[in-house]
GROMACS .gro file of N, CA, C and O in nm:
model
  476
    1UNK      N    1  -0.988   3.304   3.144
    1UNK     CA    2  -0.890   3.285   3.040
    1UNK      C    3  -0.752   3.296   3.101
    1UNK      O    4  -0.726   3.388   3.176
    2UNK      N    5  -0.666   3.207   3.065
    2UNK     CA    6  -0.528   3.210   3.113
    2UNK      C    7  -0.459   3.328   3.049
    2UNK      O    8  -0.463   3.346   2.929
    3UNK      N    9  -0.394   3.410   3.127
    3UNK     CA   10  -0.331   3.530   3.076
    3UNK      C   11  -0.182   3.511   3.057
    3UNK      O   12  -0.122   3.570   2.970
    4UNK      N   13  -0.119   3.431   3.137
    4UNK     CA   14   0.024   3.405   3.121
    4UNK      C   15   0.052   3.263   3.163
    4UNK      O   16  -0.014   3.209   3.251
    5UNK      N   17   0.150   3.205   3.099
    5UNK     CA   18   0.189   3.071   3.139
    5UNK      C   19   0.281   3.084   3.259
    5UNK      O   20   0.374   3.162   3.258
    6UNK      N   21   0.254   3.010   3.363
    6UNK     CA   22   0.336   3.014   3.483
    6UNK      C   23   0.366   2.874   3.528
    6UNK      O   24   0.285   2.784   3.510
    7UNK      N   25   0.480   2.858   3.589
    7UNK     CA   26   0.514   2.731   3.649
    7UNK      C   27   0.526   2.750   3.798
    7UNK      O   28   0.549   2.861   3.845
    8UNK      N   29   0.511   2.644   3.872
    8UNK     CA   30   0.522   2.653   4.017
    8UNK      C   31   0.667   2.651   4.059
    8UNK      O   32   0.753   2.598   3.990
    9UNK      N   33   0.692   2.705   4.178
    9UNK     CA   34   0.828   2.699   4.232
    9UNK      C   35   0.852   2.560   4.289
    9UNK      O   36   0.769   2.471   4.277
   10UNK      N   37   0.964   2.543   4.355
   10UNK     CA   38   1.001   2.411   4.407
   10UNK      C   39   0.897   2.356   4.505
   10UNK      O   40   0.884   2.235   4.522
   11UNK      N   41   0.821   2.442   4.569
   11UNK     CA   42   0.720   2.398   4.664
   11UNK      C   43   0.585   2.371   4.598
   11UNK      O   44   0.493   2.321   4.662
   12UNK      N   45   0.572   2.410   4.469
   12UNK     CA   46   0.452   2.381   4.393
   12UNK      C   47   0.332   2.467   4.424
   12UNK      O   48   0.224   2.440   4.377
   13UNK      N   49   0.350   2.576   4.500
   13UNK     CA   50   0.232   2.653   4.537
   13UNK      C   51   0.233   2.797   4.488
   13UNK      O   52   0.133   2.863   4.496
   14UNK      N   53   0.341   2.847   4.442
   14UNK     CA   54   0.348   2.984   4.393
   14UNK      C   55   0.428   2.985   4.263
   14UNK      O   56   0.523   2.909   4.250
   15UNK      N   57   0.393   3.071   4.170
   15UNK     CA   58   0.477   3.083   4.052
   15UNK      C   59   0.614   3.135   4.093
   15UNK      O   60   0.625   3.220   4.180
   16UNK      N   61   0.718   3.082   4.032
   16UNK     CA   62   0.852   3.134   4.058
   16UNK      C   63   0.857   3.277   4.007
   16UNK      O   64   0.795   3.311   3.907
   17UNK      N   65   0.929   3.363   4.077
   17UNK     CA   66   0.935   3.505   4.040
   17UNK      C   67   0.977   3.523   3.895
   17UNK      O   68   0.923   3.609   3.825
   18UNK      N   69   1.070   3.442   3.846
   18UNK     CA   70   1.117   3.456   3.709
   18UNK      C   71   1.011   3.412   3.607
   18UNK      O   72   1.024   3.444   3.489
   19UNK      N   73   0.909   3.339   3.650
   19UNK     CA   74   0.805   3.291   3.559
   19UNK      C   75   0.684   3.383   3.553
   19UNK      O   76   0.595   3.361   3.474
   20UNK      N   77   0.680   3.481   3.637
   20UNK     CA   78   0.566   3.573   3.638
   20UNK      C   79   0.575   3.667   3.518
   20UNK      O   80   0.681   3.699   3.469
   21UNK      N   81   0.460   3.714   3.476
   21UNK     CA   82   0.456   3.811   3.366
   21UNK      C   83   0.529   3.938   3.411
   21UNK      O   84   0.525   3.974   3.528
   22UNK      N   85   0.594   4.006   3.317
   22UNK     CA   86   0.663   4.129   3.353
   22UNK      C   87   0.563   4.239   3.389
   22UNK      O   88   0.446   4.231   3.354
   23UNK      N   89   0.612   4.342   3.456
   23UNK     CA   90   0.525   4.459   3.477
   23UNK      C   91   0.527   4.543   3.349
   23UNK      O   92   0.602   4.514   3.255
   24UNK      N   93   0.444   4.646   3.344
   24UNK     CA   94   0.430   4.726   3.223
   24UNK      C   95   0.563   4.790   3.182
   24UNK      O   96   0.597   4.793   3.063
   25UNK      N   97   0.640   4.837   3.278
   25UNK     CA   98   0.769   4.900   3.247
   25UNK      C   99   0.864   4.800   3.180
   25UNK      O  100   0.925   4.829   3.078
   26UNK      N  101   0.874   4.681   3.237
   26UNK     CA  102   0.961   4.577   3.179
   26UNK      C  103   0.908   4.536   3.042
   26UNK      O  104   0.985   4.519   2.946
   27UNK      N  105   0.777   4.521   3.030
   27UNK     CA  106   0.716   4.486   2.901
   27UNK      C  107   0.752   4.589   2.796
   27UNK      O  108   0.793   4.555   2.684
   28UNK      N  109   0.739   4.718   2.830
   28UNK     CA  110   0.770   4.825   2.735
   28UNK      C  111   0.917   4.826   2.697
   28UNK      O  112   0.951   4.861   2.584
   29UNK      N  113   1.004   4.789   2.787
   29UNK     CA  114   1.147   4.787   2.756
   29UNK      C  115   1.185   4.668   2.668
   29UNK      O  116   1.294   4.664   2.612
   30UNK      N  117   1.095   4.571   2.654
   30UNK     CA  118   1.125   4.451   2.576
   30UNK      C  119   1.120   4.474   2.425
   30UNK      O  120   1.158   4.387   2.348
   31UNK      N  121   1.077   4.591   2.381
   31UNK     CA  122   1.063   4.616   2.238
   31UNK      C  123   1.195   4.629   2.165
   31UNK      O  124   1.198   4.634   2.043
   32UNK      N  125   1.306   4.633   2.237
   32UNK     CA  126   1.437   4.630   2.173
   32UNK      C  127   1.468   4.492   2.120
   32UNK      O  128   1.556   4.477   2.035
   33UNK      N  129   1.399   4.390   2.169
   33UNK     CA  130   1.423   4.252   2.127
   33UNK      C  131   1.355   4.220   1.995
   33UNK      O  132   1.279   4.301   1.941
   34UNK      N  133   1.382   4.100   1.946
   34UNK     CA  134   1.324   4.058   1.819
   34UNK      C  135   1.202   3.967   1.836
   34UNK      O  136   1.139   3.930   1.738
   35UNK      N  137   1.170   3.933   1.961
   35UNK     CA  138   1.054   3.848   1.989
   35UNK      C  139   1.000   3.886   2.126
   35UNK      O  140   1.072   3.941   2.210
   36UNK      N  141   0.872   3.855   2.149
   36UNK     CA  142   0.814   3.888   2.281
   36UNK      C  143   0.887   3.813   2.393
   36UNK      O  144   0.946   3.707   2.370
   37UNK      N  145   0.883   3.867   2.515
   37UNK     CA  146   0.942   3.797   2.628
   37UNK      C  147   0.879   3.658   2.645
   37UNK      O  148   0.761   3.639   2.615
   38UNK      N  149   0.956   3.564   2.691
   38UNK     CA  150   0.903   3.429   2.711
   38UNK      C  151   0.799   3.429   2.822
   38UNK      O  152   0.802   3.512   2.912
   39UNK      N  153   0.705   3.337   2.813
   39UNK     CA  154   0.605   3.320   2.917
   39UNK      C  155   0.482   3.406   2.902
   39UNK      O  156   0.393   3.400   2.986
   40UNK      N  157   0.475   3.488   2.797
   40UNK     CA  158   0.356   3.571   2.778
   40UNK      C  159   0.241   3.487   2.723
   40UNK      O  160   0.262   3.391   2.650
   41UNK      N  161   0.121   3.529   2.756
   41UNK     CA  162   0.004   3.467   2.694
   41UNK      C  163   0.003   3.503   2.546
   41UNK      O  164   0.066   3.600   2.503
   42UNK      N  165  -0.072   3.429   2.466
   42UNK     CA  166  -0.082   3.465   2.325
   42UNK      C  167  -0.137   3.607   2.304
   42UNK      O  168  -0.089   3.679   2.216
   43UNK      N  169  -0.232   3.648   2.385
   43UNK     CA  170  -0.290   3.783   2.369
   43UNK      C  171  -0.185   3.889   2.397
   43UNK      O  172  -0.172   3.987   2.321
   44UNK      N  173  -0.107   3.874   2.503
   44UNK     CA  174  -0.002   3.971   2.531
   44UNK      C  175   0.104   3.967   2.421
   44UNK      O  176   0.158   4.072   2.383
   45UNK      N  177   0.134   3.850   2.369
   45UNK     CA  178   0.229   3.842   2.257
   45UNK      C  179   0.175   3.918   2.136
   45UNK      O  180   0.250   3.988   2.068
   46UNK      N  181   0.046   3.904   2.108
   46UNK     CA  182  -0.015   3.977   1.997
   46UNK      C  183  -0.002   4.127   2.017
   46UNK      O  184   0.033   4.201   1.924
   47UNK      N  185  -0.026   4.173   2.138
   47UNK     CA  186  -0.015   4.316   2.166
   47UNK      C  187   0.130   4.363   2.156
   47UNK      O  188   0.157   4.477   2.117
   48UNK      N  189   0.224   4.275   2.189
   48UNK     CA  190   0.365   4.305   2.172
   48UNK      C  191   0.396   4.324   2.023
   48UNK      O  192   0.460   4.421   1.983
   49UNK      N  193   0.346   4.231   1.940
   49UNK     CA  194   0.373   4.238   1.796
   49UNK      C  195   0.315   4.364   1.733
   49UNK      O  196   0.378   4.427   1.649
   50UNK      N  197   0.192   4.400   1.771
   50UNK     CA  198   0.134   4.519   1.709
   50UNK      C  199   0.212   4.644   1.751
   50UNK      O  200   0.231   4.735   1.670
   51UNK      N  201   0.260   4.648   1.873
   51UNK     CA  202   0.340   4.763   1.916
   51UNK      C  203   0.472   4.769   1.838
   51UNK      O  204   0.523   4.877   1.812
   52UNK      N  205   0.524   4.653   1.799
   52UNK     CA  206   0.645   4.648   1.716
   52UNK      C  207   0.617   4.682   1.570
   52UNK      O  208   0.708   4.693   1.490
   53UNK      N  209   0.489   4.696   1.535
   53UNK     CA  210   0.453   4.733   1.398
   53UNK      C  211   0.413   4.617   1.309
   53UNK      O  212   0.394   4.636   1.189
   54UNK      N  213   0.394   4.499   1.367
   54UNK     CA  214   0.355   4.383   1.287
   54UNK      C  215   0.209   4.347   1.316
   54UNK      O  216   0.178   4.254   1.389
   55UNK      N  217   0.118   4.425   1.255
   55UNK     CA  218  -0.025   4.405   1.274
   55UNK      C  219  -0.067   4.265   1.231
   55UNK      O  220  -0.148   4.202   1.297
   56UNK      N  221  -0.013   4.218   1.119
   56UNK     CA  222  -0.052   4.086   1.067
   56UNK      C  223  -0.018   3.975   1.165
   56UNK      O  224  -0.099   3.884   1.188
   57UNK      N  225   0.100   3.979   1.225
   57UNK     CA  226   0.138   3.877   1.324
   57UNK      C  227   0.043   3.882   1.443
   57UNK      O  228  -0.002   3.779   1.493
   58UNK      N  229   0.012   4.002   1.488
   58UNK     CA  230  -0.080   4.018   1.601
   58UNK      C  231  -0.217   3.962   1.566
   58UNK      O  232  -0.278   3.890   1.646
   59UNK      N  233  -0.266   3.993   1.449
   59UNK     CA  234  -0.398   3.949   1.408
   59UNK      C  235  -0.405   3.797   1.395
   59UNK      O  236  -0.503   3.735   1.436
   60UNK      N  237  -0.300   3.737   1.341
   60UNK     CA  238  -0.298   3.590   1.329
   60UNK      C  239  -0.310   3.523   1.466
   60UNK      O  240  -0.374   3.420   1.480
   61UNK      N  241  -0.252   3.585   1.567
   61UNK     CA  242  -0.256   3.527   1.702
   61UNK      C  243  -0.396   3.532   1.761
   61UNK      O  244  -0.444   3.435   1.818
   62UNK      N  245  -0.466   3.645   1.747
   62UNK     CA  246  -0.595   3.661   1.815
   62UNK      C  247  -0.715   3.614   1.735
   62UNK      O  248  -0.820   3.588   1.792
   63UNK      N  249  -0.701   3.599   1.604
   63UNK     CA  250  -0.821   3.577   1.523
   63UNK      C  251  -0.889   3.442   1.547
   63UNK      O  252  -1.009   3.431   1.524
   64UNK      N  253  -0.816   3.344   1.594
   64UNK     CA  254  -0.879   3.214   1.618
   64UNK      C  255  -0.897   3.183   1.766
   64UNK      O  256  -0.936   3.072   1.801
   65UNK      N  257  -0.868   3.279   1.852
   65UNK     CA  258  -0.882   3.261   1.997
   65UNK      C  259  -1.022   3.308   2.036
   65UNK      O  260  -1.060   3.422   2.011
   66UNK      N  261  -1.101   3.221   2.096
   66UNK     CA  262  -1.238   3.253   2.132
   66UNK      C  263  -1.255   3.324   2.264
   66UNK      O  264  -1.367   3.355   2.303
   67UNK      N  265  -1.147   3.355   2.334
   67UNK     CA  266  -1.157   3.417   2.465
   67UNK      C  267  -1.189   3.565   2.460
   67UNK      O  268  -1.169   3.632   2.359
   68UNK      N  269  -1.240   3.614   2.571
   68UNK     CA  270  -1.278   3.756   2.580
   68UNK      C  271  -1.156   3.849   2.572
   68UNK      O  272  -1.165   3.957   2.515
   69UNK      N  273  -1.043   3.807   2.630
   69UNK     CA  274  -0.923   3.891   2.623
   69UNK      C  275  -0.876   3.903   2.478
   69UNK      O  276  -0.838   4.011   2.433
   70UNK      N  277  -0.880   3.792   2.405
   70UNK     CA  278  -0.842   3.795   2.263
   70UNK      C  279  -0.939   3.883   2.185
   70UNK      O  280  -0.897   3.957   2.094
   71UNK      N  281  -1.067   3.876   2.218
   71UNK     CA  282  -1.166   3.960   2.149
   71UNK      C  283  -1.138   4.108   2.175
   71UNK      O  284  -1.152   4.191   2.084
   72UNK      N  285  -1.097   4.141   2.297
   72UNK     CA  286  -1.064   4.281   2.330
   72UNK      C  287  -0.943   4.326   2.247
   72UNK      O  288  -0.946   4.434   2.186
   73UNK      N  289  -0.840   4.244   2.242
   73UNK     CA  290  -0.722   4.278   2.162
   73UNK      C  291  -0.759   4.284   2.014
   73UNK      O  292  -0.711   4.370   1.940
   74UNK      N  293  -0.846   4.193   1.970
   74UNK     CA  294  -0.890   4.190   1.831
   74UNK      C  295  -0.963   4.320   1.797
   74UNK      O  296  -0.941   4.379   1.689
   75UNK      N  297  -1.048   4.367   1.887
   75UNK     CA  298  -1.117   4.494   1.866
   75UNK      C  299  -1.017   4.608   1.851
   75UNK      O  300  -1.027   4.691   1.759
   76UNK      N  301  -0.919   4.609   1.939
   76UNK     CA  302  -0.815   4.713   1.933
   76UNK      C  303  -0.744   4.708   1.797
   76UNK      O  304  -0.722   4.812   1.733
   77UNK      N  305  -0.708   4.588   1.751
   77UNK     CA  306  -0.638   4.576   1.623
   77UNK      C  307  -0.720   4.633   1.508
   77UNK      O  308  -0.666   4.700   1.419
   78UNK      N  309  -0.851   4.610   1.510
   78UNK     CA  310  -0.934   4.664   1.403
   78UNK      C  311  -0.950   4.815   1.415
   78UNK      O  312  -0.965   4.883   1.313
   79UNK      N  313  -0.942   4.869   1.536
   79UNK     CA  314  -0.937   5.015   1.550
   79UNK      C  315  -0.809   5.068   1.489
   79UNK      O  316  -0.811   5.171   1.421
   80UNK      N  317  -0.698   5.000   1.513
   80UNK     CA  318  -0.569   5.043   1.457
   80UNK      C  319  -0.577   5.052   1.304
   80UNK      O  320  -0.527   5.147   1.245
   81UNK      N  321  -0.642   4.953   1.243
   81UNK     CA  322  -0.649   4.955   1.096
   81UNK      C  323  -0.762   5.045   1.045
   81UNK      O  324  -0.774   5.065   0.924
   82UNK      N  325  -0.843   5.100   1.134
   82UNK     CA  326  -0.949   5.192   1.094
   82UNK      C  327  -1.080   5.125   1.060
   82UNK      O  328  -1.172   5.190   1.010
   83UNK      N  329  -1.094   4.996   1.088
   83UNK     CA  330  -1.217   4.922   1.060
   83UNK      C  331  -1.306   4.924   1.185
   83UNK      O  332  -1.311   4.828   1.262
   84UNK      N  333  -1.375   5.036   1.205
   84UNK     CA  334  -1.450   5.057   1.329
   84UNK      C  335  -1.571   4.966   1.341
   84UNK      O  336  -1.608   4.926   1.452
   85UNK      N  337  -1.633   4.929   1.230
   85UNK     CA  338  -1.746   4.837   1.235
   85UNK      C  339  -1.703   4.700   1.285
   85UNK      O  340  -1.769   4.639   1.370
   86UNK      N  341  -1.591   4.650   1.235
   86UNK     CA  342  -1.538   4.522   1.278
   86UNK      C  343  -1.492   4.532   1.424
   86UNK      O  344  -1.514   4.441   1.503
   87UNK      N  345  -1.431   4.644   1.459
   87UNK     CA  346  -1.389   4.665   1.598
   87UNK      C  347  -1.510   4.657   1.691
   87UNK      O  348  -1.504   4.593   1.797
   88UNK      N  349  -1.620   4.720   1.653
   88UNK     CA  350  -1.741   4.719   1.738
   88UNK      C  351  -1.790   4.576   1.761
   88UNK      O  352  -1.831   4.542   1.873
   89UNK      N  353  -1.785   4.492   1.658
   89UNK     CA  354  -1.824   4.352   1.673
   89UNK      C  355  -1.737   4.284   1.779
   89UNK      O  356  -1.788   4.214   1.866
   90UNK      N  357  -1.605   4.306   1.772
   90UNK     CA  358  -1.514   4.240   1.865
   90UNK      C  359  -1.526   4.296   2.006
   90UNK      O  360  -1.509   4.223   2.104
   91UNK      N  361  -1.559   4.424   2.021
   91UNK     CA  362  -1.586   4.478   2.155
   91UNK      C  363  -1.708   4.407   2.215
   91UNK      O  364  -1.708   4.374   2.334
   92UNK      N  365  -1.810   4.387   2.134
   92UNK     CA  366  -1.928   4.314   2.185
   92UNK      C  367  -1.890   4.174   2.228
   92UNK      O  368  -1.932   4.125   2.333
   93UNK      N  369  -1.810   4.104   2.148
   93UNK     CA  370  -1.764   3.969   2.183
   93UNK      C  371  -1.682   3.969   2.312
   93UNK      O  372  -1.685   3.872   2.388
   94UNK      N  373  -1.610   4.078   2.335
   94UNK     CA  374  -1.528   4.090   2.456
   94UNK      C  375  -1.611   4.132   2.577
   94UNK      O  376  -1.562   4.128   2.690
   95UNK      N  377  -1.736   4.175   2.554
   95UNK     CA  378  -1.818   4.225   2.663
   95UNK      C  379  -1.770   4.359   2.715
   95UNK      O  380  -1.785   4.391   2.832
   96UNK      N  381  -1.716   4.440   2.625
   96UNK     CA  382  -1.660   4.570   2.663
   96UNK      C  383  -1.722   4.681   2.579
   96UNK      O  384  -1.760   4.658   2.464
   97UNK      N  385  -1.727   4.800   2.635
   97UNK     CA  386  -1.778   4.911   2.555
   97UNK      C  387  -1.679   4.947   2.445
   97UNK      O  388  -1.558   4.926   2.460
   98UNK      N  389  -1.731   4.998   2.334
   98UNK     CA  390  -1.645   5.042   2.225
   98UNK      C  391  -1.558   5.156   2.274
   98UNK      O  392  -1.607   5.251   2.335
   99UNK      N  393  -1.430   5.146   2.251
   99UNK     CA  394  -1.335   5.250   2.292
   99UNK      C  395  -1.320   5.349   2.179
   99UNK      O  396  -1.305   5.311   2.063
  100UNK      N  397  -1.326   5.477   2.210
  100UNK     CA  398  -1.308   5.581   2.109
  100UNK      C  399  -1.193   5.673   2.146
  100UNK      O  400  -1.169   5.773   2.079
  101UNK      N  401  -1.120   5.638   2.253
  101UNK     CA  402  -1.008   5.722   2.297
  101UNK      C  403  -0.884   5.698   2.214
  101UNK      O  404  -0.885   5.630   2.112
  102UNK      N  405  -0.774   5.753   2.262
  102UNK     CA  406  -0.646   5.739   2.193
  102UNK      C  407  -0.604   5.592   2.189
  102UNK      O  408  -0.622   5.519   2.287
  103UNK      N  409  -0.550   5.551   2.077
  103UNK     CA  410  -0.507   5.412   2.061
  103UNK      C  411  -0.399   5.374   2.162
  103UNK      O  412  -0.403   5.264   2.218
  104UNK      N  413  -0.304   5.463   2.186
  104UNK     CA  414  -0.198   5.432   2.284
  104UNK      C  415  -0.256   5.412   2.423
  104UNK      O  416  -0.211   5.324   2.497
  105UNK      N  417  -0.356   5.490   2.458
  105UNK     CA  418  -0.419   5.476   2.590
  105UNK      C  419  -0.489   5.341   2.600
  105UNK      O  420  -0.483   5.275   2.705
  106UNK      N  421  -0.556   5.300   2.494
  106UNK     CA  422  -0.624   5.171   2.499
  106UNK      C  423  -0.522   5.057   2.505
  106UNK      O  424  -0.539   4.962   2.581
  107UNK      N  425  -0.415   5.065   2.427
  107UNK     CA  426  -0.312   4.961   2.431
  107UNK      C  427  -0.258   4.948   2.573
  107UNK      O  428  -0.246   4.838   2.625
  108UNK      N  429  -0.227   5.062   2.635
  108UNK     CA  430  -0.177   5.059   2.773
  108UNK      C  431  -0.279   5.000   2.870
  108UNK      O  432  -0.242   4.927   2.961
  109UNK      N  433  -0.406   5.030   2.849
  109UNK     CA  434  -0.510   4.977   2.937
  109UNK      C  435  -0.521   4.825   2.924
  109UNK      O  436  -0.529   4.753   3.024
  110UNK      N  437  -0.520   4.775   2.800
  110UNK     CA  438  -0.531   4.631   2.778
  110UNK      C  439  -0.410   4.559   2.835
  110UNK      O  440  -0.422   4.465   2.914
  111UNK      N  441  -0.292   4.604   2.796
  111UNK     CA  442  -0.169   4.539   2.842
  111UNK      C  443  -0.157   4.548   2.993
  111UNK      O  444  -0.126   4.450   3.060
  112UNK      N  445  -0.186   4.666   3.048
  112UNK     CA  446  -0.177   4.683   3.193
  112UNK      C  447  -0.269   4.587   3.268
  112UNK      O  448  -0.228   4.524   3.365
  113UNK      N  449  -0.393   4.576   3.222
  113UNK     CA  450  -0.487   4.485   3.289
  113UNK      C  451  -0.443   4.339   3.277
  113UNK      O  452  -0.446   4.264   3.375
  114UNK      N  453  -0.401   4.299   3.159
  114UNK     CA  454  -0.361   4.159   3.140
  114UNK      C  455  -0.235   4.126   3.220
  114UNK      O  456  -0.225   4.017   3.278
  115UNK      N  457  -0.142   4.219   3.226
  115UNK     CA  458  -0.022   4.194   3.307
  115UNK      C  459  -0.055   4.189   3.455
  115UNK      O  460  -0.001   4.104   3.528
  116UNK      N  461  -0.142   4.277   3.501
  116UNK     CA  462  -0.183   4.274   3.645
  116UNK      C  463  -0.246   4.140   3.680
  116UNK      O  464  -0.218   4.082   3.784
  117UNK      N  465  -0.335   4.093   3.593
  117UNK     CA  466  -0.400   3.965   3.619
  117UNK      C  467  -0.302   3.849   3.618
  117UNK      O  468  -0.323   3.749   3.685
  118UNK      N  469  -0.198   3.861   3.538
  118UNK     CA  470  -0.101   3.752   3.524
  118UNK      C  471  -0.004   3.745   3.642
  118UNK      O  472   0.059   3.643   3.662
  119UNK      N  473   0.007   3.850   3.720
  119UNK     CA  474   0.104   3.852   3.828
  119UNK      C  475   0.045   3.789   3.947
  119UNK      O  476   0.027   3.745   4.026
   0.00000   0.00000   0.00000
């Protein structure tokens, strides 16, 4: 699954540094803005929206995405709302074990992994 949209540099073989996904620190600092940073994958954008407090926007982004990363984020969203049965379904779709830890820790784990893969 594509995690971030990237463009090639002038030589066409590496993403330009400005087009790479931000690191977790930069991502976390972006919450002062009114929209996710440009170039994020839809799943990372959804996770940005839920962190900003807009669960509905996040859910709209992931609910029709058939990818495993979207399913993982979808599971997390249903944990946030307290629907653990629905969350368990989405963890299975993501091929991941059901998470029962702190929500902030899971959010950091998902975002951290997706950003690492995007760089």
